[in-house]
Amino acid sequence: MISLKDIAIISGLLAVLFGIMSVIISMLNRKRYKEICALYLKNFDSLPWATQIYDNVNSLYVKSAYGMKTDFIFRPLIWNKKSSFSKNDDKDFIRGLPQRLIRPFYIEYFITAVSFVFFITTAILVFIVTHK
C-alpha cells in the first residue's frame, strides 16, 4: 500500500521534473522571444518598458525578470489582455503571430503551471504527514 509520505515524495519529484522542463523550454524559447521582440519593434516602434529593462538580465538570478520581460507575450496569450507594461494595445498583435512562434510559449506556461501545482500539492502533503 502506498503511504501519504510516498505520494508526497512522488509529487515532489514530479514538481522538480516539471520545474526543470520549464527552465529548459524557457531557454529554448529565447530565439522565439528575440524574434517576437523584433516583430513587435517593427510594428510598435518600441518594446514595453519592462522588456527593455530586463532584456539582458540573467533570469536565474533575478527571479522576477523573466516574468516581467515576457509579460507582453504571456498576458495576451493566456489572459487575452494587453501587457501590463506596454503603452500599446498589443493583445491582437501577439495573438495573431504565427503558431510556430506562440505555441511554445503556451507549452511553457502549461509546464510551469503543472510544476507549480505539484509543488503546492507536495507542500500540503508534507504538512499533513508532519502534523499527523
mmCIF file of N, CA, C and O in Angstrom, residues 17-120:
data_model
loop_
_atom_site.group_PDB
_atom_site.id
_atom_site.type_symbol
_atom_site.label_atom_id
_atom_site.label_comp_id
_atom_site.label_asym_id
_atom_site.label_seq_id
_atom_site.Cartn_x
_atom_site.Cartn_y
_atom_site.Cartn_z
ATOM 1 N N LEU A 17 10.862 17.687 -11.652
ATOM 2 C CA LEU A 17 10.982 17.311 -13.065
ATOM 3 C C LEU A 17 10.322 18.357 -13.972
ATOM 4 O O LEU A 17 10.930 18.837 -14.937
ATOM 5 N N PHE A 18 9.081 18.727 -13.653
ATOM 6 C CA PHE A 18 8.393 19.735 -14.456
ATOM 7 C C PHE A 18 9.067 21.103 -14.321
ATOM 8 O O PHE A 18 9.078 21.883 -15.270
ATOM 9 N N GLY A 19 9.628 21.411 -13.151
ATOM 10 C CA GLY A 19 10.359 22.662 -12.973
ATOM 11 C C GLY A 19 11.583 22.725 -13.871
ATOM 12 O O GLY A 19 11.854 23.752 -14.504
ATOM 13 N N ILE A 20 12.323 21.620 -13.943
ATOM 14 C CA ILE A 20 13.494 21.552 -14.826
ATOM 15 C C ILE A 20 13.058 21.672 -16.283
ATOM 16 O O ILE A 20 13.685 22.384 -17.076
ATOM 17 N N MET A 21 11.966 20.994 -16.638
ATOM 18 C CA MET A 21 11.448 21.089 -18.005
ATOM 19 C C MET A 21 11.063 22.536 -18.334
ATOM 20 O O MET A 21 11.298 23.008 -19.452
ATOM 21 N N SER A 22 10.492 23.233 -17.362
ATOM 22 C CA SER A 22 10.098 24.626 -17.563
ATOM 23 C C SER A 22 11.308 25.508 -17.838
ATOM 24 O O SER A 22 11.277 26.364 -18.732
ATOM 25 N N VAL A 23 12.386 25.297 -17.081
ATOM 26 C CA VAL A 23 13.609 26.076 -17.297
ATOM 27 C C VAL A 23 14.187 25.776 -18.672
ATOM 28 O O VAL A 23 14.594 26.691 -19.403
ATOM 29 N N ILE A 24 14.197 24.510 -19.051
ATOM 30 C CA ILE A 24 14.745 24.123 -20.357
ATOM 31 C C ILE A 24 13.940 24.742 -21.494
ATOM 32 O O ILE A 24 14.501 25.303 -22.435
ATOM 33 N N ILE A 25 12.615 24.660 -21.411
ATOM 34 C CA ILE A 25 11.802 25.210 -22.506
ATOM 35 C C ILE A 25 11.908 26.736 -22.550
ATOM 36 O O ILE A 25 11.876 27.325 -23.627
ATOM 37 N N SER A 26 12.072 27.380 -21.392
ATOM 38 C CA SER A 26 12.250 28.838 -21.430
ATOM 39 C C SER A 26 13.573 29.201 -22.098
ATOM 40 O O SER A 26 13.662 30.204 -22.796
ATOM 41 N N MET A 27 14.586 28.367 -21.905
ATOM 42 C CA MET A 27 15.861 28.596 -22.590
ATOM 43 C C MET A 27 15.708 28.375 -24.097
ATOM 44 O O MET A 27 16.272 29.114 -24.899
ATOM 45 N N LEU A 28 14.942 27.357 -24.467
ATOM 46 C CA LEU A 28 14.707 27.091 -25.889
ATOM 47 C C LEU A 28 13.857 28.185 -26.539
ATOM 48 O O LEU A 28 13.958 28.416 -27.744
ATOM 49 N N ASN A 29 13.044 28.851 -25.745
ATOM 50 C CA ASN A 29 12.170 29.908 -26.265
ATOM 51 C C ASN A 29 12.891 31.243 -26.458
ATOM 52 O O ASN A 29 12.298 32.192 -26.972
ATOM 53 N N ARG A 30 14.159 31.329 -26.067
ATOM 54 C CA ARG A 30 14.892 32.597 -26.216
ATOM 55 C C ARG A 30 14.936 33.071 -27.669
ATOM 56 O O ARG A 30 14.780 34.255 -27.934
ATOM 57 N N LYS A 31 15.159 32.143 -28.582
ATOM 58 C CA LYS A 31 15.223 32.518 -30.002
ATOM 59 C C LYS A 31 13.871 33.069 -30.468
ATOM 60 O O LYS A 31 13.803 34.080 -31.162
ATOM 61 N N ARG A 32 12.789 32.393 -30.066
ATOM 62 C CA ARG A 32 11.449 32.864 -30.434
ATOM 63 C C ARG A 32 11.144 34.206 -29.769
ATOM 64 O O ARG A 32 10.521 35.081 -30.363
ATOM 65 N N TYR A 33 11.587 34.364 -28.536
ATOM 66 C CA TYR A 33 11.402 35.614 -27.811
ATOM 67 C C TYR A 33 12.062 36.764 -28.580
ATOM 68 O O TYR A 33 11.455 37.818 -28.778
ATOM 69 N N LYS A 34 13.294 36.554 -29.017
ATOM 70 C CA LYS A 34 14.016 37.592 -29.769
ATOM 71 C C LYS A 34 13.293 37.895 -31.085
ATOM 72 O O LYS A 34 13.195 39.054 -31.495
ATOM 73 N N GLU A 35 12.768 36.862 -31.730
ATOM 74 C CA GLU A 35 12.043 37.056 -32.982
ATOM 75 C C GLU A 35 10.748 37.848 -32.747
ATOM 76 O O GLU A 35 10.410 38.755 -33.511
ATOM 77 N N ILE A 36 10.046 37.526 -31.670
ATOM 78 C CA ILE A 36 8.818 38.260 -31.335
ATOM 79 C C ILE A 36 9.161 39.713 -31.000
ATOM 80 O O ILE A 36 8.445 40.635 -31.408
ATOM 81 N N CYS A 37 10.259 39.924 -30.279
ATOM 82 C CA CYS A 37 10.687 41.299 -29.972
ATOM 83 C C CYS A 37 10.948 42.097 -31.246
ATOM 84 O O CYS A 37 10.538 43.253 -31.350
ATOM 85 N N ALA A 38 11.613 41.474 -32.212
ATOM 86 C CA ALA A 38 11.902 42.164 -33.483
ATOM 87 C C ALA A 38 10.610 42.513 -34.216
ATOM 88 O O ALA A 38 10.467 43.629 -34.733
ATOM 89 N N LEU A 39 9.658 41.579 -34.246
ATOM 90 C CA LEU A 39 8.371 41.846 -34.900
ATOM 91 C C LEU A 39 7.598 42.933 -34.155
ATOM 92 O O LEU A 39 6.960 43.793 -34.767
ATOM 93 N N TYR A 40 7.651 42.900 -32.835
ATOM 94 C CA TYR A 40 6.968 43.892 -32.005
ATOM 95 C C TYR A 40 7.554 45.277 -32.267
ATOM 96 O O TYR A 40 6.819 46.259 -32.432
ATOM 97 N N LEU A 41 8.887 45.348 -32.299
ATOM 98 C CA LEU A 41 9.554 46.631 -32.584
ATOM 99 C C LEU A 41 9.158 47.167 -33.951
ATOM 100 O O LEU A 41 8.921 48.369 -34.115
ATOM 101 N N LYS A 42 9.098 46.280 -34.922
ATOM 102 C CA LYS A 42 8.730 46.682 -36.279
ATOM 103 C C LYS A 42 7.304 47.233 -36.314
ATOM 104 O O LYS A 42 7.014 48.205 -37.014
ATOM 105 N N ASN A 43 6.414 46.632 -35.529
ATOM 106 C CA ASN A 43 5.004 47.021 -35.542
ATOM 107 C C ASN A 43 4.712 48.230 -34.647
ATOM 108 O O ASN A 43 3.908 49.081 -35.010
ATOM 109 N N PHE A 44 5.350 48.315 -33.463
ATOM 110 C CA PHE A 44 5.013 49.356 -32.489
ATOM 111 C C PHE A 44 6.128 50.371 -32.237
ATOM 112 O O PHE A 44 5.948 51.283 -31.432
ATOM 113 N N ASP A 45 7.292 50.192 -32.831
ATOM 114 C CA ASP A 45 8.438 51.101 -32.705
ATOM 115 C C ASP A 45 9.159 51.067 -31.355
ATOM 116 O O ASP A 45 10.217 51.669 -31.217
ATOM 117 N N SER A 46 8.591 50.432 -30.341
ATOM 118 C CA SER A 46 9.306 50.279 -29.066
ATOM 119 C C SER A 46 8.725 49.094 -28.298
ATOM 120 O O SER A 46 7.547 48.772 -28.434
ATOM 121 N N LEU A 47 9.594 48.483 -27.507
ATOM 122 C CA LEU A 47 9.171 47.364 -26.661
ATOM 123 C C LEU A 47 8.586 47.901 -25.367
ATOM 124 O O LEU A 47 8.882 49.039 -24.970
ATOM 125 N N PRO A 48 7.779 47.106 -24.658
ATOM 126 C CA PRO A 48 7.311 47.533 -23.332
ATOM 127 C C PRO A 48 8.507 47.837 -22.432
ATOM 128 O O PRO A 48 9.566 47.215 -22.545
ATOM 129 N N TRP A 49 8.339 48.773 -21.505
ATOM 130 C CA TRP A 49 9.470 49.239 -20.694
ATOM 131 C C TRP A 49 10.118 48.121 -19.895
ATOM 132 O O TRP A 49 11.345 48.076 -19.760
ATOM 133 N N ALA A 50 9.360 47.194 -19.341
ATOM 134 C CA ALA A 50 9.945 46.098 -18.554
ATOM 135 C C ALA A 50 10.779 45.178 -19.432
ATOM 136 O O ALA A 50 11.812 44.663 -18.998
ATOM 137 N N THR A 51 10.359 44.994 -20.656
ATOM 138 C CA THR A 51 11.113 44.168 -21.593
ATOM 139 C C THR A 51 12.441 44.844 -21.918
ATOM 140 O O THR A 51 13.475 44.187 -21.992
ATOM 141 N N GLN A 52 12.424 46.145 -22.080
ATOM 142 C CA GLN A 52 13.659 46.873 -22.362
ATOM 143 C C GLN A 52 14.626 46.795 -21.176
ATOM 144 O O GLN A 52 15.822 46.562 -21.357
ATOM 145 N N ILE A 53 14.108 46.974 -19.980
ATOM 146 C CA ILE A 53 14.955 46.989 -18.790
ATOM 147 C C ILE A 53 15.554 45.612 -18.509
ATOM 148 O O ILE A 53 16.739 45.481 -18.226
ATOM 149 N N TYR A 54 14.731 44.572 -18.573
ATOM 150 C CA TYR A 54 15.168 43.231 -18.166
ATOM 151 C C TYR A 54 15.626 42.348 -19.330
ATOM 152 O O TYR A 54 15.891 41.166 -19.127
ATOM 153 N N ASP A 55 15.755 42.892 -20.509
ATOM 154 C CA ASP A 55 16.076 42.083 -21.678
ATOM 155 C C ASP A 55 17.365 41.282 -21.519
ATOM 156 O O ASP A 55 17.424 40.115 -21.861
ATOM 157 N N ASN A 56 18.401 41.878 -20.991
ATOM 158 C CA ASN A 56 19.691 41.194 -20.883
ATOM 159 C C ASN A 56 20.024 40.744 -19.460
ATOM 160 O O ASN A 56 21.166 40.407 -19.170
ATOM 161 N N VAL A 57 19.041 40.748 -18.571
ATOM 162 C CA VAL A 57 19.253 40.308 -17.205
ATOM 163 C C VAL A 57 19.139 38.785 -17.152
ATOM 164 O O VAL A 57 18.246 38.200 -17.759
ATOM 165 N N ASN A 58 20.043 38.154 -16.411
ATOM 166 C CA ASN A 58 20.006 36.704 -16.259
ATOM 167 C C ASN A 58 18.825 36.335 -15.363
ATOM 168 O O ASN A 58 18.824 36.643 -14.163
ATOM 169 N N SER A 59 17.853 35.653 -15.903
ATOM 170 C CA SER A 59 16.616 35.324 -15.192
ATOM 171 C C SER A 59 16.826 34.330 -14.056
ATOM 172 O O SER A 59 15.988 34.208 -13.184
ATOM 173 N N LEU A 60 17.939 33.610 -14.063
ATOM 174 C CA LEU A 60 18.204 32.677 -12.964
ATOM 175 C C LEU A 60 18.575 33.404 -11.686
ATOM 176 O O LEU A 60 18.396 32.886 -10.589
ATOM 177 N N TYR A 61 19.097 34.621 -11.792
ATOM 178 C CA TYR A 61 19.496 35.385 -10.619
ATOM 179 C C TYR A 61 18.440 36.386 -10.183
ATOM 180 O O TYR A 61 18.280 36.659 -9.016
ATOM 181 N N VAL A 62 17.751 36.967 -11.127
ATOM 182 C CA VAL A 62 16.677 37.908 -10.819
ATOM 183 C C VAL A 62 15.372 37.222 -11.210
ATOM 184 O O VAL A 62 14.995 37.192 -12.376
ATOM 185 N N LYS A 63 14.719 36.641 -10.231
ATOM 186 C CA LYS A 63 13.571 35.769 -10.488
ATOM 187 C C LYS A 63 12.415 36.474 -11.204
ATOM 188 O O LYS A 63 11.769 35.895 -12.057
ATOM 189 N N SER A 64 12.150 37.693 -10.866
ATOM 190 C CA SER A 64 11.010 38.387 -11.480
ATOM 191 C C SER A 64 11.313 38.885 -12.887
ATOM 192 O O SER A 64 10.398 39.235 -13.618
ATOM 193 N N ALA A 65 12.585 38.900 -13.264
ATOM 194 C CA ALA A 65 12.971 39.476 -14.556
ATOM 195 C C ALA A 65 12.325 38.748 -15.723
ATOM 196 O O ALA A 65 11.807 39.382 -16.645
ATOM 197 N N TYR A 66 12.336 37.425 -15.706
ATOM 198 C CA TYR A 66 11.790 36.673 -16.829
ATOM 199 C C TYR A 66 10.299 36.946 -16.988
ATOM 200 O O TYR A 66 9.818 37.185 -18.100
ATOM 201 N N GLY A 67 9.568 36.941 -15.906
ATOM 202 C CA GLY A 67 8.134 37.198 -15.974
ATOM 203 C C GLY A 67 7.807 38.589 -16.458
ATOM 204 O O GLY A 67 6.870 38.787 -17.234
ATOM 205 N N MET A 68 8.593 39.551 -16.019
ATOM 206 C CA MET A 68 8.333 40.929 -16.430
ATOM 207 C C MET A 68 8.695 41.164 -17.888
ATOM 208 O O MET A 68 7.976 41.852 -18.605
ATOM 209 N N LYS A 69 9.799 40.565 -18.338
ATOM 210 C CA LYS A 69 10.201 40.829 -19.721
ATOM 211 C C LYS A 69 9.353 40.056 -20.722
ATOM 212 O O LYS A 69 9.250 40.459 -21.867
ATOM 213 N N THR A 70 8.736 38.971 -20.309
ATOM 214 C CA THR A 70 7.889 38.194 -21.222
ATOM 215 C C THR A 70 6.400 38.453 -20.997
ATOM 216 O O THR A 70 5.572 37.836 -21.658
ATOM 217 N N ASP A 71 6.071 39.375 -20.116
ATOM 218 C CA ASP A 71 4.666 39.701 -19.853
ATOM 219 C C ASP A 71 3.930 40.103 -21.125
ATOM 220 O O ASP A 71 2.760 39.763 -21.303
ATOM 221 N N PHE A 72 4.616 40.793 -22.030
ATOM 222 C CA PHE A 72 3.955 41.239 -23.260
ATOM 223 C C PHE A 72 3.611 40.071 -24.182
ATOM 224 O O PHE A 72 2.829 40.227 -25.113
ATOM 225 N N ILE A 73 4.164 38.888 -23.909
ATOM 226 C CA ILE A 73 3.819 37.689 -24.676
ATOM 227 C C ILE A 73 2.767 36.869 -23.934
ATOM 228 O O ILE A 73 1.726 36.517 -24.492
ATOM 229 N N PHE A 74 3.031 36.577 -22.665
ATOM 230 C CA PHE A 74 2.156 35.676 -21.913
ATOM 231 C C PHE A 74 0.792 36.278 -21.587
ATOM 232 O O PHE A 74 -0.223 35.597 -21.675
ATOM 233 N N ARG A 75 0.754 37.526 -21.199
ATOM 234 C CA ARG A 75 -0.535 38.132 -20.801
ATOM 235 C C ARG A 75 -1.558 38.119 -21.945
ATOM 236 O O ARG A 75 -2.699 37.712 -21.734
ATOM 237 N N PRO A 76 -1.181 38.513 -23.161
ATOM 238 C CA PRO A 76 -2.159 38.411 -24.257
ATOM 239 C C PRO A 76 -2.520 36.965 -24.606
ATOM 240 O O PRO A 76 -3.676 36.666 -24.891
ATOM 241 N N LEU A 77 -1.531 36.065 -24.554
ATOM 242 C CA LEU A 77 -1.800 34.676 -24.928
ATOM 243 C C LEU A 77 -2.689 33.967 -23.907
ATOM 244 O O LEU A 77 -3.649 33.300 -24.269
ATOM 245 N N ILE A 78 -2.347 34.095 -22.647
ATOM 246 C CA ILE A 78 -3.029 33.327 -21.604
ATOM 247 C C ILE A 78 -4.290 34.031 -21.106
ATOM 248 O O ILE A 78 -5.330 33.403 -20.928
ATOM 249 N N TRP A 79 -4.211 35.324 -20.868
ATOM 250 C CA TRP A 79 -5.329 36.047 -20.252
ATOM 251 C C TRP A 79 -6.109 36.907 -21.238
ATOM 252 O O TRP A 79 -7.081 37.555 -20.843
ATOM 253 N N ASN A 80 -5.681 36.970 -22.497
ATOM 254 C CA ASN A 80 -6.342 37.758 -23.534
ATOM 255 C C ASN A 80 -6.481 39.237 -23.116
ATOM 256 O O ASN A 80 -7.512 39.869 -23.335
ATOM 257 N N LYS A 81 -5.407 39.752 -22.487
ATOM 258 C CA LYS A 81 -5.362 41.153 -22.074
ATOM 259 C C LYS A 81 -4.064 41.762 -22.571
ATOM 260 O O LYS A 81 -3.092 41.058 -22.799
ATOM 261 N N LYS A 82 -4.061 43.075 -22.709
ATOM 262 C CA LYS A 82 -2.832 43.739 -23.136
ATOM 263 C C LYS A 82 -1.787 43.643 -22.028
ATOM 264 O O LYS A 82 -2.116 43.478 -20.863
ATOM 265 N N SER A 83 -0.546 43.768 -22.416
ATOM 266 C CA SER A 83 0.562 43.697 -21.473
ATOM 267 C C SER A 83 0.445 44.776 -20.400
ATOM 268 O O SER A 83 0.034 45.900 -20.673
ATOM 269 N N SER A 84 0.814 44.429 -19.184
ATOM 270 C CA SER A 84 0.776 45.387 -18.081
ATOM 271 C C SER A 84 1.765 46.527 -18.281
ATOM 272 O O SER A 84 1.560 47.622 -17.775
ATOM 273 N N PHE A 85 2.854 46.246 -18.972
ATOM 274 C CA PHE A 85 3.951 47.199 -19.072
ATOM 275 C C PHE A 85 4.017 47.906 -20.423
ATOM 276 O O PHE A 85 4.970 48.618 -20.706
ATOM 277 N N SER A 86 3.023 47.710 -21.249
ATOM 278 C CA SER A 86 3.040 48.283 -22.594
ATOM 279 C C SER A 86 2.059 49.438 -22.708
ATOM 280 O O SER A 86 0.975 49.408 -22.145
ATOM 281 N N LYS A 87 2.456 50.431 -23.472
ATOM 282 C CA LYS A 87 1.548 51.542 -23.747
ATOM 283 C C LYS A 87 0.673 51.234 -24.962
ATOM 284 O O LYS A 87 -0.254 51.958 -25.268
ATOM 285 N N ASN A 88 0.978 50.134 -25.657
ATOM 286 C CA ASN A 88 0.247 49.742 -26.862
ATOM 287 C C ASN A 88 -0.820 48.698 -26.538
ATOM 288 O O ASN A 88 -0.672 47.928 -25.601
ATOM 289 N N ASP A 89 -1.860 48.674 -27.334
ATOM 290 C CA ASP A 89 -2.848 47.602 -27.220
ATOM 291 C C ASP A 89 -2.335 46.455 -28.098
ATOM 292 O O ASP A 89 -2.679 46.334 -29.270
ATOM 293 N N ASP A 90 -1.507 45.628 -27.496
ATOM 294 C CA ASP A 90 -0.753 44.625 -28.238
ATOM 295 C C ASP A 90 -1.364 43.229 -28.233
ATOM 296 O O ASP A 90 -0.820 42.311 -28.819
ATOM 297 N N LYS A 91 -2.512 43.086 -27.610
ATOM 298 C CA LYS A 91 -3.124 41.765 -27.461
ATOM 299 C C LYS A 91 -3.406 41.090 -28.800
ATOM 300 O O LYS A 91 -3.040 39.929 -29.000
ATOM 301 N N ASP A 92 -4.029 41.788 -29.722
ATOM 302 C CA ASP A 92 -4.350 41.183 -31.029
ATOM 303 C C ASP A 92 -3.088 40.893 -31.842
ATOM 304 O O ASP A 92 -3.031 39.905 -32.565
ATOM 305 N N PHE A 93 -2.085 41.762 -31.691
ATOM 306 C CA PHE A 93 -0.828 41.535 -32.405
ATOM 307 C C PHE A 93 -0.167 40.235 -31.940
ATOM 308 O O PHE A 93 0.207 39.393 -32.762
ATOM 309 N N ILE A 94 -0.026 40.060 -30.635
ATOM 310 C CA ILE A 94 0.629 38.855 -30.097
ATOM 311 C C ILE A 94 -0.182 37.613 -30.437
ATOM 312 O O ILE A 94 0.363 36.597 -30.868
ATOM 313 N N ARG A 95 -1.480 37.669 -30.251
ATOM 314 C CA ARG A 95 -2.328 36.507 -30.537
ATOM 315 C C ARG A 95 -2.370 36.175 -32.027
ATOM 316 O O ARG A 95 -2.658 35.051 -32.407
ATOM 317 N N GLY A 96 -2.047 37.151 -32.872
ATOM 318 C CA GLY A 96 -2.069 36.939 -34.310
ATOM 319 C C GLY A 96 -0.743 36.467 -34.896
ATOM 320 O O GLY A 96 -0.648 36.247 -36.100
ATOM 321 N N LEU A 97 0.261 36.313 -34.049
ATOM 322 C CA LEU A 97 1.559 35.841 -34.542
ATOM 323 C C LEU A 97 1.458 34.390 -35.002
ATOM 324 O O LEU A 97 0.552 33.659 -34.571
ATOM 325 N N PRO A 98 2.366 33.954 -35.863
ATOM 326 C CA PRO A 98 2.329 32.559 -36.336
ATOM 327 C C PRO A 98 2.414 31.560 -35.172
ATOM 328 O O PRO A 98 3.105 31.812 -34.181
ATOM 329 N N GLN A 99 1.714 30.451 -35.327
ATOM 330 C CA GLN A 99 1.682 29.424 -34.278
ATOM 331 C C GLN A 99 3.071 28.899 -33.935
ATOM 332 O O GLN A 99 3.329 28.549 -32.787
ATOM 333 N N ARG A 100 3.964 28.855 -34.895
ATOM 334 C CA ARG A 100 5.311 28.346 -34.619
ATOM 335 C C ARG A 100 6.036 29.221 -33.602
ATOM 336 O O ARG A 100 6.940 28.770 -32.913
ATOM 337 N N LEU A 101 5.616 30.480 -33.477
ATOM 338 C CA LEU A 101 6.220 31.385 -32.503
ATOM 339 C C LEU A 101 5.526 31.331 -31.143
ATOM 340 O O LEU A 101 6.188 31.389 -30.109
ATOM 341 N N ILE A 102 4.202 31.235 -31.133
ATOM 342 C CA ILE A 102 3.497 31.344 -29.860
ATOM 343 C C ILE A 102 3.160 30.004 -29.197
ATOM 344 O O ILE A 102 3.031 29.935 -27.977
ATOM 345 N N ARG A 103 3.055 28.943 -29.973
ATOM 346 C CA ARG A 103 2.726 27.637 -29.384
ATOM 347 C C ARG A 103 3.723 27.221 -28.290
ATOM 348 O O ARG A 103 3.310 26.759 -27.217
ATOM 349 N N PRO A 104 5.043 27.397 -28.504
ATOM 350 C CA PRO A 104 5.982 27.007 -27.444
ATOM 351 C C PRO A 104 5.789 27.790 -26.139
ATOM 352 O O PRO A 104 6.076 27.276 -25.057
ATOM 353 N N PHE A 105 5.269 29.007 -26.228
ATOM 354 C CA PHE A 105 5.012 29.779 -25.012
ATOM 355 C C PHE A 105 3.788 29.238 -24.269
ATOM 356 O O PHE A 105 3.747 29.257 -23.045
ATOM 357 N N TYR A 106 2.785 28.751 -25.012
ATOM 358 C CA TYR A 106 1.663 28.058 -24.370
ATOM 359 C C TYR A 106 2.169 26.813 -23.642
ATOM 360 O O TYR A 106 1.781 26.539 -22.507
ATOM 361 N N ILE A 107 3.038 26.065 -24.288
ATOM 362 C CA ILE A 107 3.589 24.845 -23.691
ATOM 363 C C ILE A 107 4.397 25.197 -22.444
ATOM 364 O O ILE A 107 4.264 24.536 -21.407
ATOM 365 N N GLU A 108 5.207 26.230 -22.534
ATOM 366 C CA GLU A 108 5.998 26.663 -21.382
ATOM 367 C C GLU A 108 5.090 27.034 -20.208
ATOM 368 O O GLU A 108 5.347 26.646 -19.062
ATOM 369 N N TYR A 109 4.042 27.773 -20.488
ATOM 370 C CA TYR A 109 3.126 28.177 -19.428
ATOM 371 C C TYR A 109 2.460 26.956 -18.795
ATOM 372 O O TYR A 109 2.365 26.861 -17.572
ATOM 373 N N PHE A 110 2.009 26.015 -19.617
ATOM 374 C CA PHE A 110 1.356 24.818 -19.115
ATOM 375 C C PHE A 110 2.311 24.011 -18.225
ATOM 376 O O PHE A 110 1.934 23.576 -17.130
ATOM 377 N N ILE A 111 3.536 23.808 -18.678
ATOM 378 C CA ILE A 111 4.501 23.030 -17.909
ATOM 379 C C ILE A 111 4.825 23.726 -16.589
ATOM 380 O O ILE A 111 4.923 23.085 -15.539
ATOM 381 N N THR A 112 4.962 25.031 -16.616
ATOM 382 C CA THR A 112 5.224 25.787 -15.398
ATOM 383 C C THR A 112 4.046 25.683 -14.431
ATOM 384 O O THR A 112 4.239 25.518 -13.223
ATOM 385 N N ALA A 113 2.829 25.768 -14.946
ATOM 386 C CA ALA A 113 1.637 25.651 -14.095
ATOM 387 C C ALA A 113 1.549 24.264 -13.467
ATOM 388 O O ALA A 113 1.232 24.134 -12.274
ATOM 389 N N VAL A 114 1.844 23.232 -14.243
ATOM 390 C CA VAL A 114 1.819 21.861 -13.704
ATOM 391 C C VAL A 114 2.860 21.714 -12.608
ATOM 392 O O VAL A 114 2.590 21.130 -11.546
ATOM 393 N N SER A 115 4.043 22.254 -12.826
ATOM 394 C CA SER A 115 5.097 22.212 -11.812
ATOM 395 C C SER A 115 4.637 22.903 -10.538
ATOM 396 O O SER A 115 4.824 22.386 -9.427
ATOM 397 N N PHE A 116 4.024 24.058 -10.682
ATOM 398 C CA PHE A 116 3.534 24.809 -9.528
ATOM 399 C C PHE A 116 2.488 24.006 -8.753
ATOM 400 O O PHE A 116 2.523 23.958 -7.517
ATOM 401 N N VAL A 117 1.576 23.360 -9.474
ATOM 402 C CA VAL A 117 0.539 22.544 -8.813
ATOM 403 C C VAL A 117 1.183 21.406 -8.028
ATOM 404 O O VAL A 117 0.799 21.134 -6.881
ATOM 405 N N PHE A 118 2.177 20.753 -8.617
ATOM 406 C CA PHE A 118 2.863 19.670 -7.897
ATOM 407 C C PHE A 118 3.626 20.200 -6.688
ATOM 408 O O PHE A 118 3.673 19.541 -5.646
ATOM 409 N N PHE A 119 4.236 21.375 -6.792
ATOM 410 C CA PHE A 119 4.925 21.956 -5.642
ATOM 411 C C PHE A 119 3.944 22.255 -4.505
ATOM 412 O O PHE A 119 4.221 21.945 -3.341
ATOM 413 N N ILE A 120 2.816 22.834 -4.819
ATOM 414 C CA ILE A 120 1.801 23.137 -3.799
ATOM 415 C C ILE A 120 1.272 21.843 -3.183
ATOM 416 O O ILE A 120 1.127 21.731 -1.962
#
